[in-house]
PDB file of C-alpha atoms in Angstrom:
ATOM      1  CA  MET A  26      -0.035 -90.486  64.294  1.00 44.00           C
ATOM      2  CA  PRO A  27      -2.663 -92.023  66.079  1.00 45.00           C
ATOM      3  CA  PRO A  28      -2.678 -94.139  69.390  1.00 45.00           C
ATOM      4  CA  PRO A  29      -0.654 -97.193  68.970  1.00 51.00           C
ATOM      5  CA  PRO A  30      -2.855-100.483  67.825  1.00 49.00           C
ATOM      6  CA  GLY A  31      -4.137-102.806  70.097  1.00 57.00           C
ATOM      7  CA  GLY A  32      -1.557-105.085  70.791  1.00 67.00           C
ATOM      8  CA  GLY A  33       1.720-105.762  69.025  1.00 73.00           C
ATOM      9  CA  GLY A  34       3.555-103.968  65.814  1.00 79.00           C
ATOM     10  CA  ARG A  35       6.664-103.180  67.616  1.00 82.00           C
ATOM     11  CA  ARG A  36       9.471-101.759  65.250  1.00 86.00           C
ATOM     12  CA  ARG A  37      12.817-103.865  65.019  1.00 91.00           C
ATOM     13  CA  LEU A  38      15.982-102.760  63.691  1.00 93.00           C
ATOM     14  CA  ALA A  39      19.104-104.901  62.805  1.00 95.00           C
ATOM     15  CA  ASP A  40      22.651-103.499  62.215  1.00 95.00           C
ATOM     16  CA  GLY A  41      23.682-104.581  58.860  1.00 96.00           C
ATOM     17  CA  ALA A  42      27.210-103.941  59.414  1.00 96.00           C
ATOM     18  CA  ALA A  43      27.296-106.327  62.544  1.00 97.00           C
ATOM     19  CA  VAL A  44      25.261-109.095  61.078  1.00 97.00           C
ATOM     20  CA  LEU A  45      28.202-109.231  58.216  1.00 98.00           C
ATOM     21  CA  ARG A  46      30.728-109.254  60.801  1.00 97.00           C
ATOM     22  CA  ASP A  47      28.909-112.075  62.812  1.00 98.00           C
ATOM     23  CA  LEU A  48      27.824-114.308  59.601  1.00 98.00           C
ATOM     24  CA  PRO A  49      30.419-117.076  58.455  1.00 98.00           C
ATOM     25  CA  THR A  50      33.033-116.396  56.686  1.00 97.00           C
ATOM     26  CA  ALA A  51      32.782-118.925  54.063  1.00 97.00           C
ATOM     27  CA  LEU A  52      28.750-118.006  53.859  1.00 98.00           C
ATOM     28  CA  VAL A  53      29.564-114.550  53.193  1.00 98.00           C
ATOM     29  CA  GLU A  54      32.463-115.303  50.811  1.00 97.00           C
ATOM     30  CA  ARG A  55      29.995-117.632  49.042  1.00 97.00           C
ATOM     31  CA  PHE A  56      27.299-114.648  48.045  1.00 98.00           C
ATOM     32  CA  GLU A  57      29.963-112.009  47.759  1.00 97.00           C
ATOM     33  CA  ARG A  58      31.124-114.229  44.799  1.00 97.00           C
ATOM     34  CA  HIS A  59      27.929-114.890  43.343  1.00 98.00           C
ATOM     35  CA  GLY A  60      25.428-112.339  44.373  1.00 98.00           C
ATOM     36  CA  TRP A  61      21.865-113.388  45.626  1.00 98.00           C
ATOM     37  CA  GLU A  62      18.843-114.236  43.388  1.00 98.00           C
ATOM     38  CA  LEU A  63      15.751-113.210  43.894  1.00 98.00           C
ATOM     39  CA  LEU A  64      12.665-114.938  41.949  1.00 97.00           C
ATOM     40  CA  ARG A  65       9.003-113.687  41.976  1.00 96.00           C
ATOM     41  CA  THR A  66       5.860-115.268  40.473  1.00 95.00           C
ATOM     42  CA  HIS A  67       3.108-112.856  40.133  1.00 95.00           C
ATOM     43  CA  ASN A  68      -0.558-113.971  39.165  1.00 82.00           C
ATOM     44  CA  GLY A  69       0.066-117.242  40.982  1.00 66.00           C
ATOM     45  CA  PRO A  70      -2.285-118.882  43.881  1.00 67.00           C
ATOM     46  CA  VAL A  71      -1.181-116.143  46.351  1.00 78.00           C
ATOM     47  CA  GLY A  72       1.015-112.844  45.940  1.00 82.00           C
ATOM     48  CA  VAL A  73       0.831-109.540  44.258  1.00 91.00           C
ATOM     49  CA  ASP A  74      -0.336-109.529  40.630  1.00 94.00           C
ATOM     50  CA  TRP A  75       1.946-107.953  38.340  1.00 96.00           C
ATOM     51  CA  GLN A  76      -0.189-105.124  37.283  1.00 96.00           C
ATOM     52  CA  SER A  77      -0.281-104.447  40.974  1.00 95.00           C
ATOM     53  CA  ALA A  78       3.386-104.914  41.421  1.00 95.00           C
ATOM     54  CA  PHE A  79       4.713-102.934  38.783  1.00 97.00           C
ATOM     55  CA  ALA A  80       1.384-100.272  38.861  1.00 96.00           C
ATOM     56  CA  THR A  81       0.955-100.564  34.969  1.00 97.00           C
ATOM     57  CA  THR A  82      -1.643-102.849  32.845  1.00 96.00           C
ATOM     58  CA  GLU A  83       0.679-102.968  29.469  1.00 97.00           C
ATOM     59  CA  PRO A  84       2.812-106.130  29.102  1.00 97.00           C
ATOM     60  CA  ALA A  85       4.944-103.466  27.055  1.00 98.00           C
ATOM     61  CA  GLU A  86       5.498-101.257  30.219  1.00 98.00           C
ATOM     62  CA  VAL A  87       6.346-104.381  32.432  1.00 98.00           C
ATOM     63  CA  GLU A  88       9.117-105.765  29.829  1.00 98.00           C
ATOM     64  CA  ARG A  89      10.314-102.244  29.622  1.00 98.00           C
ATOM     65  CA  TYR A  90      11.299-101.518  33.037  1.00 98.00           C
ATOM     66  CA  CYS A  91      12.353-105.600  33.554  1.00 98.00           C
ATOM     67  CA  ARG A  92      15.101-104.570  30.674  1.00 97.00           C
ATOM     68  CA  GLU A  93      16.396-101.280  32.076  1.00 97.00           C
ATOM     69  CA  ASN A  94      16.249-102.680  35.493  1.00 96.00           C
ATOM     70  CA  ASP A  95      18.299-106.241  34.710  1.00 96.00           C
ATOM     71  CA  ILE A  96      15.335-108.301  35.473  1.00 98.00           C
ATOM     72  CA  ALA A  97      15.075-111.233  33.518  1.00 98.00           C
ATOM     73  CA  TYR A  98      11.312-112.529  32.521  1.00 98.00           C
ATOM     74  CA  THR A  99       9.002-114.722  31.256  1.00 97.00           C
ATOM     75  CA  TRP A 100       5.239-114.668  30.531  1.00 97.00           C
ATOM     76  CA  ALA A 101       3.362-118.109  30.783  1.00 93.00           C
ATOM     77  CA  ALA A 102       0.041-118.908  28.590  1.00 92.00           C
ATOM     78  CA  ASP A 103      -2.300-117.903  31.407  1.00 90.00           C
ATOM     79  CA  GLY A 104      -0.652-114.364  32.189  1.00 92.00           C
ATOM     80  CA  THR A 105       1.696-115.328  34.904  1.00 92.00           C
ATOM     81  CA  LEU A 106       4.761-113.539  34.909  1.00 96.00           C
ATOM     82  CA  ARG A 107       8.074-114.609  36.280  1.00 96.00           C
ATOM     83  CA  THR A 108      10.565-112.401  37.200  1.00 97.00           C
ATOM     84  CA  ARG A 109      14.735-113.063  38.071  1.00 97.00           C
ATOM     85  CA  ARG A 110      17.062-110.629  39.249  1.00 97.00           C
ATOM     86  CA  ILE A 111      20.560-111.046  40.386  1.00 98.00           C
ATOM     87  CA  ARG A 112      22.035-108.387  43.389  1.00 97.00           C
ATOM     88  CA  PRO A 113      24.924-108.079  45.330  1.00 97.00           C
ATOM     89  CA  ALA A 114      24.469-109.267  49.046  1.00 97.00           C
ATOM     90  CA  VAL A 115      27.252-107.078  50.547  1.00 97.00           C
ATOM     91  CA  ARG A 116      27.361-103.344  49.827  1.00 96.00           C
ATOM     92  CA  ARG A 117      29.671-100.585  51.088  1.00 95.00           C
ATOM     93  CA  HIS A 118      27.814 -98.062  52.573  1.00 93.00           C
ATOM     94  CA  PRO A 119      28.330 -94.560  50.752  1.00 91.00           C
ATOM     95  CA  GLY A 120      28.944 -92.203  53.761  1.00 89.00           C
ATOM     96  CA  THR A 121      31.120 -94.726  56.077  1.00 91.00           C
ATOM     97  CA  GLY A 122      32.850 -97.288  53.418  1.00 93.00           C
ATOM     98  CA  GLU A 123      31.449 -99.968  55.794  1.00 95.00           C
ATOM     99  CA  ARG A 124      30.564-103.223  54.146  1.00 96.00           C
ATOM    100  CA  ILE A 125      27.013-103.764  55.001  1.00 96.00           C
ATOM    101  CA  TRP A 126      25.100-107.373  54.581  1.00 97.00           C
ATOM    102  CA  PHE A 127      22.515-105.302  52.824  1.00 96.00           C
ATOM    103  CA  ASN A 128      19.959-108.280  50.996  1.00 96.00           C
ATOM    104  CA  GLN A 129      16.548-110.021  51.539  1.00 95.00           C
ATOM    105  CA  ILE A 130      17.942-113.381  50.665  1.00 97.00           C
ATOM    106  CA  ALA A 131      16.591-114.658  54.571  1.00 95.00           C
ATOM    107  CA  PHE A 132      13.388-112.663  54.635  1.00 93.00           C
ATOM    108  CA  LEU A 133      11.897-113.576  51.268  1.00 95.00           C
ATOM    109  CA  ASN A 134      13.179-117.295  51.137  1.00 97.00           C
ATOM    110  CA  GLU A 135      10.421-120.266  50.858  1.00 95.00           C
ATOM    111  CA  TRP A 136      12.228-121.424  54.429  1.00 96.00           C
ATOM    112  CA  THR A 137      10.776-118.363  55.963  1.00 94.00           C
ATOM    113  CA  MET A 138       6.834-119.614  54.837  1.00 93.00           C
ATOM    114  CA  ASP A 139       4.652-121.301  57.070  1.00 92.00           C
ATOM    115  CA  PRO A 140       5.403-124.917  56.478  1.00 92.00           C
ATOM    116  CA  ALA A 141       1.701-125.531  55.678  1.00 93.00           C
ATOM    117  CA  VAL A 142       1.665-122.457  53.334  1.00 91.00           C
ATOM    118  CA  ARG A 143       4.534-123.283  51.484  1.00 91.00           C
ATOM    119  CA  GLU A 144       3.254-127.257  51.115  1.00 92.00           C
ATOM    120  CA  TYR A 145       0.062-125.633  49.819  1.00 90.00           C
ATOM    121  CA  LEU A 146       1.659-123.688  47.189  1.00 90.00           C
ATOM    122  CA  VAL A 147       4.714-126.080  45.700  1.00 89.00           C
ATOM    123  CA  PHE A 148       1.456-128.685  45.614  1.00 89.00           C
ATOM    124  CA  GLU A 149      -0.787-125.969  43.749  1.00 86.00           C
ATOM    125  CA  ALA A 150       1.988-123.951  41.433  1.00 84.00           C
ATOM    126  CA  GLY A 151       5.355-126.410  41.779  1.00 85.00           C
ATOM    127  CA  PRO A 152       8.434-125.442  43.196  1.00 84.00           C
ATOM    128  CA  ASP A 153       9.118-122.745  40.537  1.00 84.00           C
ATOM    129  CA  GLY A 154       5.561-121.051  40.503  1.00 86.00           C
ATOM    130  CA  LEU A 155       6.251-119.756  44.894  1.00 92.00           C
ATOM    131  CA  PRO A 156       5.334-115.897  44.756  1.00 93.00           C
ATOM    132  CA  PHE A 157       8.940-115.447  46.130  1.00 94.00           C
ATOM    133  CA  ASN A 158      11.858-116.959  46.800  1.00 96.00           C
ATOM    134  CA  THR A 159      15.467-116.648  46.845  1.00 98.00           C
ATOM    135  CA  ARG A 160      18.861-118.509  45.857  1.00 97.00           C
ATOM    136  CA  CYS A 161      22.312-118.217  45.476  1.00 98.00           C
ATOM    137  CA  GLY A 162      23.514-116.005  43.054  1.00 97.00           C
ATOM    138  CA  ASP A 163      24.838-119.079  40.784  1.00 97.00           C
ATOM    139  CA  GLY A 164      21.295-120.552  41.131  1.00 95.00           C
ATOM    140  CA  SER A 165      21.920-122.916  43.614  1.00 96.00           C
ATOM    141  CA  PRO A 166      18.939-123.315  46.419  1.00 96.00           C
ATOM    142  CA  LEU A 167      19.304-122.743  49.838  1.00 97.00           C
ATOM    143  CA  ASP A 168      18.551-124.970  52.441  1.00 96.00           C
ATOM    144  CA  ARG A 169      16.962-124.621  55.957  1.00 96.00           C
ATOM    145  CA  ALA A 170      19.693-124.673  57.842  1.00 97.00           C
ATOM    146  CA  THR A 171      21.445-121.686  55.667  1.00 97.00           C
ATOM    147  CA  VAL A 172      18.285-119.444  56.065  1.00 97.00           C
ATOM    148  CA  ASP A 173      17.972-120.268  60.160  1.00 97.00           C
ATOM    149  CA  LEU A 174      21.401-119.281  60.490  1.00 98.00           C
ATOM    150  CA  ILE A 175      21.088-115.870  58.686  1.00 97.00           C
ATOM    151  CA  ASN A 176      18.264-115.241  60.716  1.00 96.00           C
ATOM    152  CA  GLU A 177      19.394-116.385  63.974  1.00 97.00           C
ATOM    153  CA  VAL A 178      22.163-113.364  63.391  1.00 97.00           C
ATOM    154  CA  TYR A 179      19.921-110.969  62.289  1.00 96.00           C
ATOM    155  CA  GLU A 180      17.994-111.947  65.690  1.00 95.00           C
ATOM    156  CA  ALA A 181      21.020-111.472  67.792  1.00 96.00           C
ATOM    157  CA  HIS A 182      21.663-107.918  66.195  1.00 95.00           C
ATOM    158  CA  THR A 183      17.852-106.848  66.448  1.00 93.00           C
ATOM    159  CA  VAL A 184      16.709-104.422  68.954  1.00 91.00           C
ATOM    160  CA  SER A 185      12.702-103.862  69.527  1.00 89.00           C
ATOM    161  CA  GLU A 186      10.427-101.407  70.474  1.00 83.00           C
ATOM    162  CA  PRO A 187       6.920-100.456  70.707  1.00 83.00           C
ATOM    163  CA  TRP A 188       5.110 -97.396  68.608  1.00 81.00           C
ATOM    164  CA  ARG A 189       4.003 -94.728  70.966  1.00 81.00           C
ATOM    165  CA  ASP A 190       2.286 -91.639  70.260  1.00 81.00           C
ATOM    166  CA  GLY A 191       4.142 -89.334  68.561  1.00 85.00           C
ATOM    167  CA  ASP A 192       7.174 -91.426  67.473  1.00 87.00           C
ATOM    168  CA  VAL A 193       9.974 -90.401  65.099  1.00 88.00           C
ATOM    169  CA  LEU A 194      11.962 -92.975  63.643  1.00 87.00           C
ATOM    170  CA  VAL A 195      14.904 -91.938  61.431  1.00 89.00           C
ATOM    171  CA  VAL A 196      16.190 -95.125  59.331  1.00 89.00           C
ATOM    172  CA  ASP A 197      19.602 -95.200  57.669  1.00 91.00           C
ATOM    173  CA  ASN A 198      17.407 -97.792  54.887  1.00 89.00           C
ATOM    174  CA  LEU A 199      21.116 -99.123  53.500  1.00 90.00           C
ATOM    175  CA  ARG A 200      22.703 -99.680  56.820  1.00 91.00           C
ATOM    176  CA  THR A 201      19.771-100.772  58.776  1.00 92.00           C
ATOM    177  CA  ALA A 202      17.384-103.688  58.237  1.00 91.00           C
ATOM    178  CA  HIS A 203      13.630-103.080  59.651  1.00 88.00           C
ATOM    179  CA  SER A 204      10.862-105.028  60.140  1.00 85.00           C
ATOM    180  CA  ARG A 205       7.086-104.634  62.546  1.00 82.00           C
ATOM    181  CA  LEU A 206       5.846-107.269  64.540  1.00 80.00           C
ATOM    182  CA  PRO A 207       2.243-108.329  64.099  1.00 81.00           C
ATOM    183  CA  TYR A 208      -0.316-106.495  65.483  1.00 79.00           C
ATOM    184  CA  ARG A 209      -4.178-105.706  66.050  1.00 80.00           C
ATOM    185  CA  GLY A 210      -6.555-102.885  66.139  1.00 79.00           C
ATOM    186  CA  GLU A 211      -5.675 -99.834  64.011  1.00 78.00           C
ATOM    187  CA  ARG A 212      -2.403 -98.806  62.934  1.00 76.00           C
ATOM    188  CA  ARG A 213      -1.422 -95.631  60.677  1.00 80.00           C
ATOM    189  CA  ILE A 214       2.152 -94.610  60.476  1.00 80.00           C
ATOM    190  CA  ALA A 215       3.545 -91.770  57.658  1.00 81.00           C
ATOM    191  CA  VAL A 216       6.674 -92.843  55.778  1.00 82.00           C
ATOM    192  CA  ALA A 217       8.932 -90.226  53.641  1.00 84.00           C
ATOM    193  CA  LEU A 218      12.294 -91.143  51.935  1.00 81.00           C
ATOM    194  CA  ALA A 219      14.804 -88.811  52.190  1.00 80.00           C
ATOM    195  CA  ASP A 220      18.366 -88.231  50.582  1.00 74.00           C
ATOM    196  CA  PRO A 221      18.186 -91.493  47.846  1.00 73.00           C
ATOM    197  CA  VAL A 222      21.645 -93.132  47.045  1.00 71.00           C
ATOM    198  CA  THR A 223      22.401 -94.719  43.689  1.00 69.00           C
ATOM    199  CA  VAL A 224      24.342 -97.769  44.099  1.00 65.00           C
ATOM    200  CA  SER A 225      25.997-100.033  41.310  1.00 61.00           C
ATOM    201  CA  ARG A 226      24.073-103.290  40.682  1.00 54.00           C
ATOM    202  CA  SER A 227      27.599-105.185  40.161  1.00 50.00           C
TER     203      SER A 227
END
């Protein structure tokens, strides 16, 4: 790995089991009962187009993938693709049996956007045209207070370290939420995935 970037870029890691323990019981029970819903819009004002997201230029291939992976989809007349999937919010770790808060409910919610960006996107594309959004699995929207609360619990269990030349980081991707802070300058990190785990979508 080359020298660290000009500034920023610290890695951030959070323990999903600890996050689950500190979330309010009523909130956890709600999402265990209904799961969580991810909504994506491809080819909207911003975001990833469906050709890049699905690595194909064939709508039939997109539809096949969606059917095989329990993803609902609709095409708009202008070629915009909207997808909807419902997934469990809490998983059991296959190695330890621990219950883990494993989802992107807060990270991909509209309330995590810069307010000016969110306002512009809602104006341009409507509330259903945001590039991404999350809801409770029963279809009910999330308010800012709920999203802020989840992020506060993540923050309480997050450790953050700068990258140094030669660092190697091994992450349990099921148990550990991971992110990075913004950075300046060049930043190149090699990533490899190993020991995949297949988990039920129910």
